[in-house]
mmCIF file of C-alpha atoms in Angstrom:
data_model
loop_
_atom_site.group_PDB
_atom_site.id
_atom_site.type_symbol
_atom_site.label_atom_id
_atom_site.label_comp_id
_atom_site.label_asym_id
_atom_site.label_seq_id
_atom_site.Cartn_x
_atom_site.Cartn_y
_atom_site.Cartn_z
ATOM 1 C CA UNK A 1 -25.638 26.711 -23.791
ATOM 2 C CA UNK A 2 -26.307 27.927 -27.254
ATOM 3 C CA UNK A 3 -27.224 25.915 -30.324
ATOM 4 C CA UNK A 4 -28.289 26.832 -33.797
ATOM 5 C CA UNK A 5 -29.275 25.262 -37.071
ATOM 6 C CA UNK A 6 -26.231 24.076 -38.974
ATOM 7 C CA UNK A 7 -23.920 24.880 -36.043
ATOM 8 C CA UNK A 8 -21.987 22.483 -33.883
ATOM 9 C CA UNK A 9 -23.475 21.738 -30.485
ATOM 10 C CA UNK A 10 -21.892 23.883 -27.786
ATOM 11 C CA UNK A 11 -21.498 20.927 -25.422
ATOM 12 C CA UNK A 12 -20.167 17.378 -25.291
ATOM 13 C CA UNK A 13 -23.017 14.935 -25.962
ATOM 14 C CA UNK A 14 -23.428 11.860 -23.831
ATOM 15 C CA UNK A 15 -22.954 8.500 -25.572
ATOM 16 C CA UNK A 16 -26.230 6.728 -26.364
ATOM 17 C CA UNK A 17 -24.999 3.367 -24.995
ATOM 18 C CA UNK A 18 -22.744 2.147 -22.199
ATOM 19 C CA UNK A 19 -22.209 -1.427 -23.373
ATOM 20 C CA UNK A 20 -22.355 -3.704 -26.400
ATOM 21 C CA UNK A 21 -23.037 -7.371 -27.004
ATOM 22 C CA UNK A 22 -20.747 -10.105 -28.308
ATOM 23 C CA UNK A 23 -23.154 -13.018 -28.617
ATOM 24 C CA UNK A 24 -24.660 -13.516 -25.156
ATOM 25 C CA UNK A 25 -21.885 -11.485 -23.513
ATOM 26 C CA UNK A 26 -22.713 -7.927 -22.453
ATOM 27 C CA UNK A 27 -19.462 -5.928 -22.565
ATOM 28 C CA UNK A 28 -19.521 -2.688 -20.538
ATOM 29 C CA UNK A 29 -17.311 0.175 -21.694
ATOM 30 C CA UNK A 30 -16.445 0.898 -18.061
ATOM 31 C CA UNK A 31 -14.938 -2.566 -17.611
ATOM 32 C CA UNK A 32 -13.312 -2.442 -21.044
ATOM 33 C CA UNK A 33 -11.642 0.859 -20.161
ATOM 34 C CA UNK A 34 -10.053 -0.636 -17.073
ATOM 35 C CA UNK A 35 -8.927 -3.738 -18.957
ATOM 36 C CA UNK A 36 -7.188 -1.587 -21.567
ATOM 37 C CA UNK A 37 -5.748 0.672 -18.877
ATOM 38 C CA UNK A 38 -4.346 -2.256 -16.886
ATOM 39 C CA UNK A 39 -2.827 -3.747 -20.039
ATOM 40 C CA UNK A 40 -1.102 -0.465 -20.869
ATOM 41 C CA UNK A 41 0.146 -0.166 -17.290
ATOM 42 C CA UNK A 42 1.719 -3.630 -17.476
ATOM 43 C CA UNK A 43 3.434 -2.860 -20.791
ATOM 44 C CA UNK A 44 4.765 0.495 -19.534
ATOM 45 C CA UNK A 45 6.021 -1.004 -16.273
ATOM 46 C CA UNK A 46 7.731 -3.873 -18.105
ATOM 47 C CA UNK A 47 9.670 -1.372 -20.193
ATOM 48 C CA UNK A 48 10.621 0.783 -17.214
ATOM 49 C CA UNK A 49 11.569 -2.205 -15.033
ATOM 50 C CA UNK A 50 13.780 -3.621 -17.792
ATOM 51 C CA UNK A 51 15.542 -0.241 -18.001
ATOM 52 C CA UNK A 52 16.407 -0.589 -14.298
ATOM 53 C CA UNK A 53 18.021 -3.959 -14.963
ATOM 54 C CA UNK A 54 15.092 -6.047 -13.733
ATOM 55 C CA UNK A 55 13.354 -8.986 -15.360
ATOM 56 C CA UNK A 56 10.261 -7.672 -17.197
ATOM 57 C CA UNK A 57 8.460 -10.976 -16.640
ATOM 58 C CA UNK A 58 8.414 -10.114 -12.944
ATOM 59 C CA UNK A 59 5.834 -7.441 -13.778
ATOM 60 C CA UNK A 60 3.442 -10.112 -15.061
ATOM 61 C CA UNK A 61 3.848 -12.027 -11.815
ATOM 62 C CA UNK A 62 3.138 -8.946 -9.704
ATOM 63 C CA UNK A 63 0.137 -8.028 -11.882
ATOM 64 C CA UNK A 64 -1.505 -11.376 -11.132
ATOM 65 C CA UNK A 65 -1.571 -10.335 -7.488
ATOM 66 C CA UNK A 66 -2.099 -6.578 -7.521
ATOM 67 C CA UNK A 67 -4.845 -6.316 -10.164
ATOM 68 C CA UNK A 68 -7.395 -8.393 -8.198
ATOM 69 C CA UNK A 69 -6.286 -6.658 -4.995
ATOM 70 C CA UNK A 70 -6.776 -3.260 -6.630
ATOM 71 C CA UNK A 71 -10.295 -4.113 -7.787
ATOM 72 C CA UNK A 72 -11.236 -5.482 -4.362
ATOM 73 C CA UNK A 73 -9.703 -2.533 -2.504
ATOM 74 C CA UNK A 74 -11.310 -0.030 -4.864
ATOM 75 C CA UNK A 75 -14.739 -1.552 -4.422
ATOM 76 C CA UNK A 76 -14.432 -1.716 -0.636
ATOM 77 C CA UNK A 77 -13.493 1.976 -0.538
ATOM 78 C CA UNK A 78 -16.442 2.855 -2.781
ATOM 79 C CA UNK A 79 -18.908 0.855 -0.683
ATOM 80 C CA UNK A 80 -17.687 2.510 2.528
ATOM 81 C CA UNK A 81 -17.545 6.114 1.277
ATOM 82 C CA UNK A 82 -20.643 6.152 -0.963
ATOM 83 C CA UNK A 83 -23.096 3.596 0.452
ATOM 84 C CA UNK A 84 -26.080 5.335 -1.142
ATOM 85 C CA UNK A 85 -24.731 4.491 -4.611
ATOM 86 C CA UNK A 86 -24.630 0.727 -4.061
ATOM 87 C CA UNK A 87 -27.189 -0.962 -6.370
ATOM 88 C CA UNK A 88 -30.193 -2.262 -4.415
ATOM 89 C CA UNK A 89 -29.707 -5.909 -5.290
ATOM 90 C CA UNK A 90 -28.136 -8.746 -3.331
ATOM 91 C CA UNK A 91 -24.927 -8.536 -5.351
ATOM 92 C CA UNK A 92 -24.852 -4.735 -5.289
ATOM 93 C CA UNK A 93 -21.683 -4.455 -3.178
ATOM 94 C CA UNK A 94 -19.802 -6.469 -5.835
ATOM 95 C CA UNK A 95 -21.276 -4.839 -8.969
ATOM 96 C CA UNK A 96 -18.109 -3.149 -10.229
ATOM 97 C CA UNK A 97 -19.375 -3.294 -13.830
ATOM 98 C CA UNK A 98 -21.958 -0.629 -12.993
ATOM 99 C CA UNK A 99 -19.196 1.750 -11.878
ATOM 100 C CA UNK A 100 -17.792 2.426 -8.451
ATOM 101 C CA UNK A 101 -14.088 1.879 -7.759
ATOM 102 C CA UNK A 102 -12.354 4.166 -5.294
ATOM 103 C CA UNK A 103 -8.844 4.880 -6.590
ATOM 104 C CA UNK A 104 -7.321 5.351 -3.162
ATOM 105 C CA UNK A 105 -8.669 2.084 -1.812
ATOM 106 C CA UNK A 106 -7.515 0.216 -4.901
ATOM 107 C CA UNK A 107 -3.990 1.663 -4.814
ATOM 108 C CA UNK A 108 -3.650 1.084 -1.049
ATOM 109 C CA UNK A 109 -4.544 -2.614 -1.129
ATOM 110 C CA UNK A 110 -2.678 -3.253 -4.382
ATOM 111 C CA UNK A 111 0.449 -1.582 -2.988
ATOM 112 C CA UNK A 112 0.317 -3.672 0.177
ATOM 113 C CA UNK A 113 -0.110 -6.939 -1.753
ATOM 114 C CA UNK A 114 2.537 -5.963 -4.303
ATOM 115 C CA UNK A 115 5.051 -5.085 -1.571
ATOM 116 C CA UNK A 116 4.408 -8.433 0.106
ATOM 117 C CA UNK A 117 4.973 -10.296 -3.146
ATOM 118 C CA UNK A 118 8.173 -8.404 -3.967
ATOM 119 C CA UNK A 119 9.577 -9.026 -0.475
ATOM 120 C CA UNK A 120 8.821 -12.706 -0.884
ATOM 121 C CA UNK A 121 10.770 -12.735 -4.167
ATOM 122 C CA UNK A 122 13.712 -10.865 -2.631
ATOM 123 C CA UNK A 123 13.186 -7.676 -4.661
ATOM 124 C CA UNK A 124 13.556 -4.163 -3.215
ATOM 125 C CA UNK A 125 10.128 -2.519 -3.328
ATOM 126 C CA UNK A 126 11.121 1.142 -3.773
ATOM 127 C CA UNK A 127 12.598 0.920 -7.302
ATOM 128 C CA UNK A 128 9.582 -1.089 -8.485
ATOM 129 C CA UNK A 129 7.245 1.541 -7.014
ATOM 130 C CA UNK A 130 9.072 4.200 -9.026
ATOM 131 C CA UNK A 131 8.753 2.109 -12.178
ATOM 132 C CA UNK A 132 5.010 1.603 -11.813
ATOM 133 C CA UNK A 133 4.005 5.131 -10.721
ATOM 134 C CA UNK A 134 3.538 6.686 -14.212
ATOM 135 C CA UNK A 135 1.873 3.492 -15.441
ATOM 136 C CA UNK A 136 -0.786 3.743 -12.718
ATOM 137 C CA UNK A 137 -1.681 7.228 -13.907
ATOM 138 C CA UNK A 138 -2.069 6.014 -17.495
ATOM 139 C CA UNK A 139 -4.359 3.199 -16.300
ATOM 140 C CA UNK A 140 -6.455 5.666 -14.305
ATOM 141 C CA UNK A 141 -6.723 8.026 -17.283
ATOM 142 C CA UNK A 142 -7.994 5.309 -19.600
ATOM 143 C CA UNK A 143 -10.359 4.071 -16.913
ATOM 144 C CA UNK A 144 -11.956 7.518 -16.708
ATOM 145 C CA UNK A 145 -13.275 7.044 -20.243
ATOM 146 C CA UNK A 146 -15.607 4.480 -18.715
ATOM 147 C CA UNK A 147 -17.101 7.233 -16.552
ATOM 148 C CA UNK A 148 -18.065 9.064 -19.737
ATOM 149 C CA UNK A 149 -20.038 6.058 -20.994
ATOM 150 C CA UNK A 150 -21.621 5.569 -17.565
ATOM 151 C CA UNK A 151 -22.566 9.293 -17.482
ATOM 152 C CA UNK A 152 -21.097 9.738 -14.007
ATOM 153 C CA UNK A 153 -18.425 11.737 -12.146
ATOM 154 C CA UNK A 154 -19.585 15.046 -13.572
ATOM 155 C CA UNK A 155 -19.335 18.383 -11.799
ATOM 156 C CA UNK A 156 -21.385 21.503 -11.331
ATOM 157 C CA UNK A 157 -23.728 22.904 -13.999
ATOM 158 C CA UNK A 158 -21.908 24.939 -16.643
ATOM 159 C CA UNK A 159 -22.465 26.803 -19.900
ATOM 160 C CA UNK A 160 -18.889 26.239 -21.090
ATOM 161 C CA UNK A 161 -18.603 24.850 -24.632
ATOM 162 C CA UNK A 162 -17.064 21.655 -23.277
ATOM 163 C CA UNK A 163 -19.875 21.097 -20.803
ATOM 164 C CA UNK A 164 -21.137 17.512 -20.710
ATOM 165 C CA UNK A 165 -24.767 16.819 -21.532
ATOM 166 C CA UNK A 166 -26.335 14.512 -18.933
ATOM 167 C CA UNK A 167 -29.772 12.996 -19.667
ATOM 168 C CA UNK A 168 -32.384 13.643 -17.012
ATOM 169 C CA UNK A 169 -32.628 10.051 -15.760
ATOM 170 C CA UNK A 170 -28.889 10.043 -15.043
ATOM 171 C CA UNK A 171 -29.091 13.376 -13.280
ATOM 172 C CA UNK A 172 -31.825 11.939 -11.121
ATOM 173 C CA UNK A 173 -29.955 8.729 -10.266
ATOM 174 C CA UNK A 174 -26.621 10.448 -9.559
ATOM 175 C CA UNK A 175 -27.826 12.056 -6.367
ATOM 176 C CA UNK A 176 -27.110 15.650 -7.374
ATOM 177 C CA UNK A 177 -28.890 18.461 -5.477
ATOM 178 C CA UNK A 178 -32.514 18.933 -6.468
ATOM 179 C CA UNK A 179 -31.940 22.524 -7.588
ATOM 180 C CA UNK A 180 -29.429 21.317 -10.200
ATOM 181 C CA UNK A 181 -31.769 18.828 -11.891
ATOM 182 C CA UNK A 182 -33.081 21.533 -14.227
ATOM 183 C CA UNK A 183 -29.659 22.014 -15.866
ATOM 184 C CA UNK A 184 -28.635 19.927 -18.866
ATOM 185 C CA UNK A 185 -24.854 20.411 -19.112
ATOM 186 C CA UNK A 186 -22.252 19.912 -16.391
ATOM 187 C CA UNK A 187 -18.507 20.130 -15.805
ATOM 188 C CA UNK A 188 -16.835 16.978 -17.243
ATOM 189 C CA UNK A 189 -14.685 16.398 -14.161
ATOM 190 C CA UNK A 190 -13.704 12.937 -15.375
ATOM 191 C CA UNK A 191 -12.195 14.584 -18.484
ATOM 192 C CA UNK A 192 -10.211 17.028 -16.355
ATOM 193 C CA UNK A 193 -8.827 14.094 -14.374
ATOM 194 C CA UNK A 194 -7.946 12.185 -17.543
ATOM 195 C CA UNK A 195 -5.891 15.147 -18.805
ATOM 196 C CA UNK A 196 -4.230 15.663 -15.418
ATOM 197 C CA UNK A 197 -3.309 11.984 -15.069
ATOM 198 C CA UNK A 198 -1.598 11.881 -18.464
ATOM 199 C CA UNK A 199 0.224 15.164 -17.820
ATOM 200 C CA UNK A 200 1.417 13.984 -14.406
ATOM 201 C CA UNK A 201 2.565 10.649 -15.864
ATOM 202 C CA UNK A 202 4.597 12.492 -18.507
ATOM 203 C CA UNK A 203 6.108 14.746 -15.824
ATOM 204 C CA UNK A 204 7.154 11.793 -13.645
ATOM 205 C CA UNK A 205 8.837 10.101 -16.600
ATOM 206 C CA UNK A 206 10.630 13.330 -17.521
ATOM 207 C CA UNK A 207 11.724 13.926 -13.929
ATOM 208 C CA UNK A 208 13.039 10.391 -13.615
ATOM 209 C CA UNK A 209 15.256 10.972 -16.666
ATOM 210 C CA UNK A 210 16.520 14.428 -15.657
ATOM 211 C CA UNK A 211 16.927 14.204 -11.876
ATOM 212 C CA UNK A 212 18.337 11.724 -9.410
ATOM 213 C CA UNK A 213 15.171 10.354 -7.853
ATOM 214 C CA UNK A 214 15.724 7.809 -5.101
ATOM 215 C CA UNK A 215 13.548 4.725 -4.461
ATOM 216 C CA UNK A 216 9.940 5.601 -3.565
ATOM 217 C CA UNK A 217 10.432 9.193 -4.765
ATOM 218 C CA UNK A 218 8.337 8.994 -7.945
ATOM 219 C CA UNK A 219 5.641 6.956 -6.220
ATOM 220 C CA UNK A 220 5.431 9.569 -3.453
ATOM 221 C CA UNK A 221 5.021 12.284 -6.095
ATOM 222 C CA UNK A 222 2.291 10.205 -7.715
ATOM 223 C CA UNK A 223 0.399 10.096 -4.404
ATOM 224 C CA UNK A 224 0.895 13.827 -3.795
ATOM 225 C CA UNK A 225 0.191 14.915 -7.377
ATOM 226 C CA UNK A 226 -2.957 12.883 -7.904
ATOM 227 C CA UNK A 227 -4.340 13.803 -4.489
ATOM 228 C CA UNK A 228 -3.640 17.500 -5.121
ATOM 229 C CA UNK A 229 -5.774 17.337 -8.254
ATOM 230 C CA UNK A 230 -8.553 15.648 -6.283
ATOM 231 C CA UNK A 231 -8.701 18.661 -3.970
ATOM 232 C CA UNK A 232 -9.777 20.682 -6.993
ATOM 233 C CA UNK A 233 -12.120 17.992 -8.290
ATOM 234 C CA UNK A 234 -13.913 17.650 -4.982
ATOM 235 C CA UNK A 235 -14.789 21.363 -5.169
ATOM 236 C CA UNK A 236 -16.739 20.897 -8.415
ATOM 237 C CA UNK A 237 -18.242 17.428 -7.923
ATOM 238 C CA UNK A 238 -21.923 17.436 -6.911
ATOM 239 C CA UNK A 239 -22.772 13.741 -7.178
ATOM 240 C CA UNK A 240 -23.679 11.762 -4.090
ATOM 241 C CA UNK A 241 -21.064 11.545 -1.345
ATOM 242 C CA UNK A 242 -20.656 11.250 2.391
ATOM 243 C CA UNK A 243 -20.102 14.629 4.045
ATOM 244 C CA UNK A 244 -18.118 15.589 7.132
ATOM 245 C CA UNK A 245 -18.111 19.105 8.603
ATOM 246 C CA UNK A 246 -19.889 20.342 5.512
ATOM 247 C CA UNK A 247 -17.267 19.004 3.076
ATOM 248 C CA UNK A 248 -17.170 15.901 0.954
ATOM 249 C CA UNK A 249 -15.366 13.049 2.721
ATOM 250 C CA UNK A 250 -12.917 12.645 -0.156
ATOM 251 C CA UNK A 251 -11.811 16.264 0.302
ATOM 252 C CA UNK A 252 -10.269 15.357 3.659
ATOM 253 C CA UNK A 253 -8.655 12.261 2.178
ATOM 254 C CA UNK A 254 -7.223 14.310 -0.698
ATOM 255 C CA UNK A 255 -5.744 16.973 1.587
ATOM 256 C CA UNK A 256 -4.213 14.382 3.914
ATOM 257 C CA UNK A 257 -2.665 12.333 1.109
ATOM 258 C CA UNK A 258 -1.280 15.415 -0.630
ATOM 259 C CA UNK A 259 0.607 16.282 2.548
ATOM 260 C CA UNK A 260 1.664 12.677 3.134
ATOM 261 C CA UNK A 261 2.953 12.324 -0.420
ATOM 262 C CA UNK A 262 4.940 15.579 -0.246
ATOM 263 C CA UNK A 263 6.579 14.669 3.070
ATOM 264 C CA UNK A 264 7.215 11.134 1.819
ATOM 265 C CA UNK A 265 9.042 12.488 -1.245
ATOM 266 C CA UNK A 266 11.254 14.764 0.856
ATOM 267 C CA UNK A 267 12.157 11.949 3.246
ATOM 268 C CA UNK A 268 12.872 9.565 0.364
ATOM 269 C CA UNK A 269 15.250 12.077 -1.213
ATOM 270 C CA UNK A 270 17.016 12.744 2.100
ATOM 271 C CA UNK A 271 17.700 9.088 2.791
ATOM 272 C CA UNK A 272 21.310 8.007 2.201
ATOM 273 C CA UNK A 273 22.040 5.888 -0.840
ATOM 274 C CA UNK A 274 21.532 2.192 -0.211
ATOM 275 C CA UNK A 275 22.079 -0.803 -2.482
ATOM 276 C CA UNK A 276 18.902 -2.382 -3.782
ATOM 277 C CA UNK A 277 18.002 -5.602 -5.569
ATOM 278 C CA UNK A 278 16.120 -5.794 -8.871
ATOM 279 C CA UNK A 279 16.781 -9.472 -9.607
ATOM 280 C CA UNK A 280 15.737 -12.333 -7.333
ATOM 281 C CA UNK A 281 18.359 -14.728 -5.945
ATOM 282 C CA UNK A 282 19.213 -17.486 -8.401
ATOM 283 C CA UNK A 283 19.152 -15.570 -11.685
ATOM 284 C CA UNK A 284 18.055 -17.201 -14.938
ATOM 285 C CA UNK A 285 21.686 -17.397 -16.173
ATOM 286 C CA UNK A 286 22.582 -19.819 -13.403
ATOM 287 C CA UNK A 287 19.564 -21.984 -14.175
ATOM 288 C CA UNK A 288 20.447 -22.027 -17.872
ATOM 289 C CA UNK A 289 24.026 -23.073 -17.135
ATOM 290 C CA UNK A 290 22.821 -25.901 -14.934
ATOM 291 C CA UNK A 291 20.612 -27.212 -17.730
ATOM 292 C CA UNK A 292 23.309 -27.022 -20.421
ATOM 293 C CA UNK A 293 24.180 -30.253 -22.204
ATOM 294 C CA UNK A 294 27.763 -31.594 -22.119
ATOM 295 C CA UNK A 295 28.294 -30.347 -25.682
ATOM 296 C CA UNK A 296 27.259 -26.848 -24.610
ATOM 297 C CA UNK A 297 29.403 -26.735 -21.468
ATOM 298 C CA UNK A 298 32.380 -24.398 -21.547
ATOM 299 C CA UNK A 299 35.814 -25.478 -20.307
ATOM 300 C CA UNK A 300 35.045 -23.694 -17.061
ATOM 301 C CA UNK A 301 31.939 -25.939 -16.674
ATOM 302 C CA UNK A 302 33.739 -29.155 -17.580
ATOM 303 C CA UNK A 303 34.510 -31.858 -15.090
ATOM 304 C CA UNK A 304 37.483 -31.281 -12.763
ATOM 305 C CA UNK A 305 39.426 -34.109 -14.392
ATOM 306 C CA UNK A 306 39.122 -32.424 -17.808
ATOM 307 C CA UNK A 307 39.459 -28.782 -16.818
ATOM 308 C CA UNK A 308 41.880 -28.666 -13.899
ATOM 309 C CA UNK A 309 45.412 -30.069 -13.616
ATOM 310 C CA UNK A 310 46.770 -31.406 -10.370
ATOM 311 C CA UNK A 311 47.142 -28.685 -7.734
ATOM 312 C CA UNK A 312 50.539 -27.091 -7.257
ATOM 313 C CA UNK A 313 52.262 -27.946 -4.021
ATOM 314 C CA UNK A 314 51.415 -25.471 -1.304
ATOM 315 C CA UNK A 315 48.206 -24.291 -3.002
ATOM 316 C CA UNK A 316 44.746 -25.139 -1.610
ATOM 317 C CA UNK A 317 42.562 -27.570 -3.602
ATOM 318 C CA UNK A 318 40.443 -26.179 -6.451
ATOM 319 C CA UNK A 319 37.209 -26.725 -4.509
ATOM 320 C CA UNK A 320 38.409 -24.445 -1.728
ATOM 321 C CA UNK A 321 39.381 -21.696 -4.201
ATOM 322 C CA UNK A 322 36.045 -21.958 -5.948
ATOM 323 C CA UNK A 323 34.075 -21.911 -2.699
ATOM 324 C CA UNK A 324 35.969 -18.923 -1.325
ATOM 325 C CA UNK A 325 35.107 -16.883 -4.425
ATOM 326 C CA UNK A 326 31.525 -17.925 -5.086
ATOM 327 C CA UNK A 327 30.175 -17.958 -1.535
ATOM 328 C CA UNK A 328 29.989 -14.180 -1.004
ATOM 329 C CA UNK A 329 28.318 -13.699 -4.363
ATOM 330 C CA UNK A 330 25.755 -16.406 -3.695
ATOM 331 C CA UNK A 331 24.951 -14.973 -0.283
ATOM 332 C CA UNK A 332 24.317 -11.560 -1.823
ATOM 333 C CA UNK A 333 21.966 -12.968 -4.467
ATOM 334 C CA UNK A 334 24.243 -11.713 -7.245
ATOM 335 C CA UNK A 335 24.585 -13.447 -10.549
ATOM 336 C CA UNK A 336 27.625 -15.641 -11.042
ATOM 337 C CA UNK A 337 28.920 -15.873 -14.609
ATOM 338 C CA UNK A 338 32.163 -17.320 -15.972
ATOM 339 C CA UNK A 339 34.213 -15.038 -18.235
ATOM 340 C CA UNK A 340 34.631 -15.817 -21.899
ATOM 341 C CA UNK A 341 37.405 -18.254 -22.807
ATOM 342 C CA UNK A 342 39.688 -17.194 -25.626
ATOM 343 C CA UNK A 343 39.126 -19.183 -28.774
ATOM 344 C CA UNK A 344 42.037 -21.221 -29.976
ATOM 345 C CA UNK A 345 43.940 -21.279 -26.714
ATOM 346 C CA UNK A 346 44.412 -25.003 -26.730
ATOM 347 C CA UNK A 347 47.941 -25.321 -25.329
ATOM 348 C CA UNK A 348 48.360 -25.428 -21.561
ATOM 349 C CA UNK A 349 49.986 -22.389 -20.012
ATOM 350 C CA UNK A 350 53.450 -22.787 -18.550
ATOM 351 C CA UNK A 351 53.593 -23.286 -14.827
ATOM 352 C CA UNK A 352 54.213 -20.091 -12.877
ATOM 353 C CA UNK A 353 55.373 -20.241 -9.282
ATOM 354 C CA UNK A 354 52.878 -19.056 -6.659
ATOM 355 C CA UNK A 355 50.124 -18.707 -9.312
ATOM 356 C CA UNK A 356 46.632 -20.141 -9.149
ATOM 357 C CA UNK A 357 46.127 -23.390 -11.148
ATOM 358 C CA UNK A 358 45.004 -22.918 -14.723
ATOM 359 C CA UNK A 359 42.518 -24.671 -16.948
ATOM 360 C CA UNK A 360 43.398 -26.097 -20.334
ATOM 361 C CA UNK A 361 42.071 -22.894 -21.881
ATOM 362 C CA UNK A 362 44.603 -20.787 -19.992
ATOM 363 C CA UNK A 363 42.114 -19.153 -17.611
ATOM 364 C CA UNK A 364 42.922 -19.267 -13.910
ATOM 365 C CA UNK A 365 40.597 -21.368 -11.840
ATOM 366 C CA UNK A 366 40.022 -18.506 -9.411
ATOM 367 C CA UNK A 367 39.295 -16.190 -12.318
ATOM 368 C CA UNK A 368 36.511 -18.289 -13.801
ATOM 369 C CA UNK A 369 34.000 -16.907 -11.341
ATOM 370 C CA UNK A 370 33.068 -13.287 -10.780
ATOM 371 C CA UNK A 371 30.288 -11.664 -8.769
ATOM 372 C CA UNK A 372 28.167 -9.223 -10.736
ATOM 373 C CA UNK A 373 26.735 -6.594 -8.356
ATOM 374 C CA UNK A 374 23.077 -5.675 -8.729
ATOM 375 C CA UNK A 375 22.103 -2.142 -9.512
#
């Protein structure tokens, strides 16, 4: 580390504060980073889910479940893997505002709760997992800014110009080896992770646009890619951690999940194509049609007496025709929408032998209903 009068400091200085006050409220930058990150993740996922044909409002519903689950799972993982870092107060195990969320624990519990919620709504989980994968990386990247303000998650001592200055009291409380307390600047491992997360998110988005990635494929690459980076990070981190066979516990987790993610991606790509559902049964269009006023109803929605003439001899009643067409679509959860009726077709069509009965608008009764397959 070299400094001189009138020269820029050859290191990254630590911020002088880690929170600010709004009246009596003490706002921590760590918590603010995660709030901003989660908000960005929701917005990104809404856009990607809409592009798949899904309802973007579904993302808000899922977020109400997975965000609390992610925070709880992340804190549980932190408490189990780094018990020495739990604040020594009665509420220490819950004190997420002081730092301490394990990404893997948060993603695991959030994924389980999210999958449960999607199954309950009748949505295929794999396509949603692909939609959210890059958004999770963006949320993690923004959240790492909070580590900068908390002066945590730094690596080994370094003299590199982007070394992070860590005040002595934070070096002492971080649990680094005693021989490293004399150094002032350290590897900013949180910054490396921030850059990696954004780069990996961009790669997943690019890959999704340029290759045929099947359900779960992008999420599997997210697991493998993030965990692969953590293998590197665990080699430079020196803060407190549980050790096993001379290595940090998270090193074993990172290696295992890198392998799991890679195998998962291969298996997902080898699976045969299967239809999947991105809209729940009973789409909004059907609900809107049911709530339409008489003035808004189309001829196809009018009463049978107004829309349908008497059945032709030998033909089944209208109700049977309608039921035979709509039942398979309803069972599949597909949307059912009547086709447009030509404007100005007011005269009844001439009777045609062996043809389905027609409405006053000239559209066949059997043709007023069509099943729209989900993609």
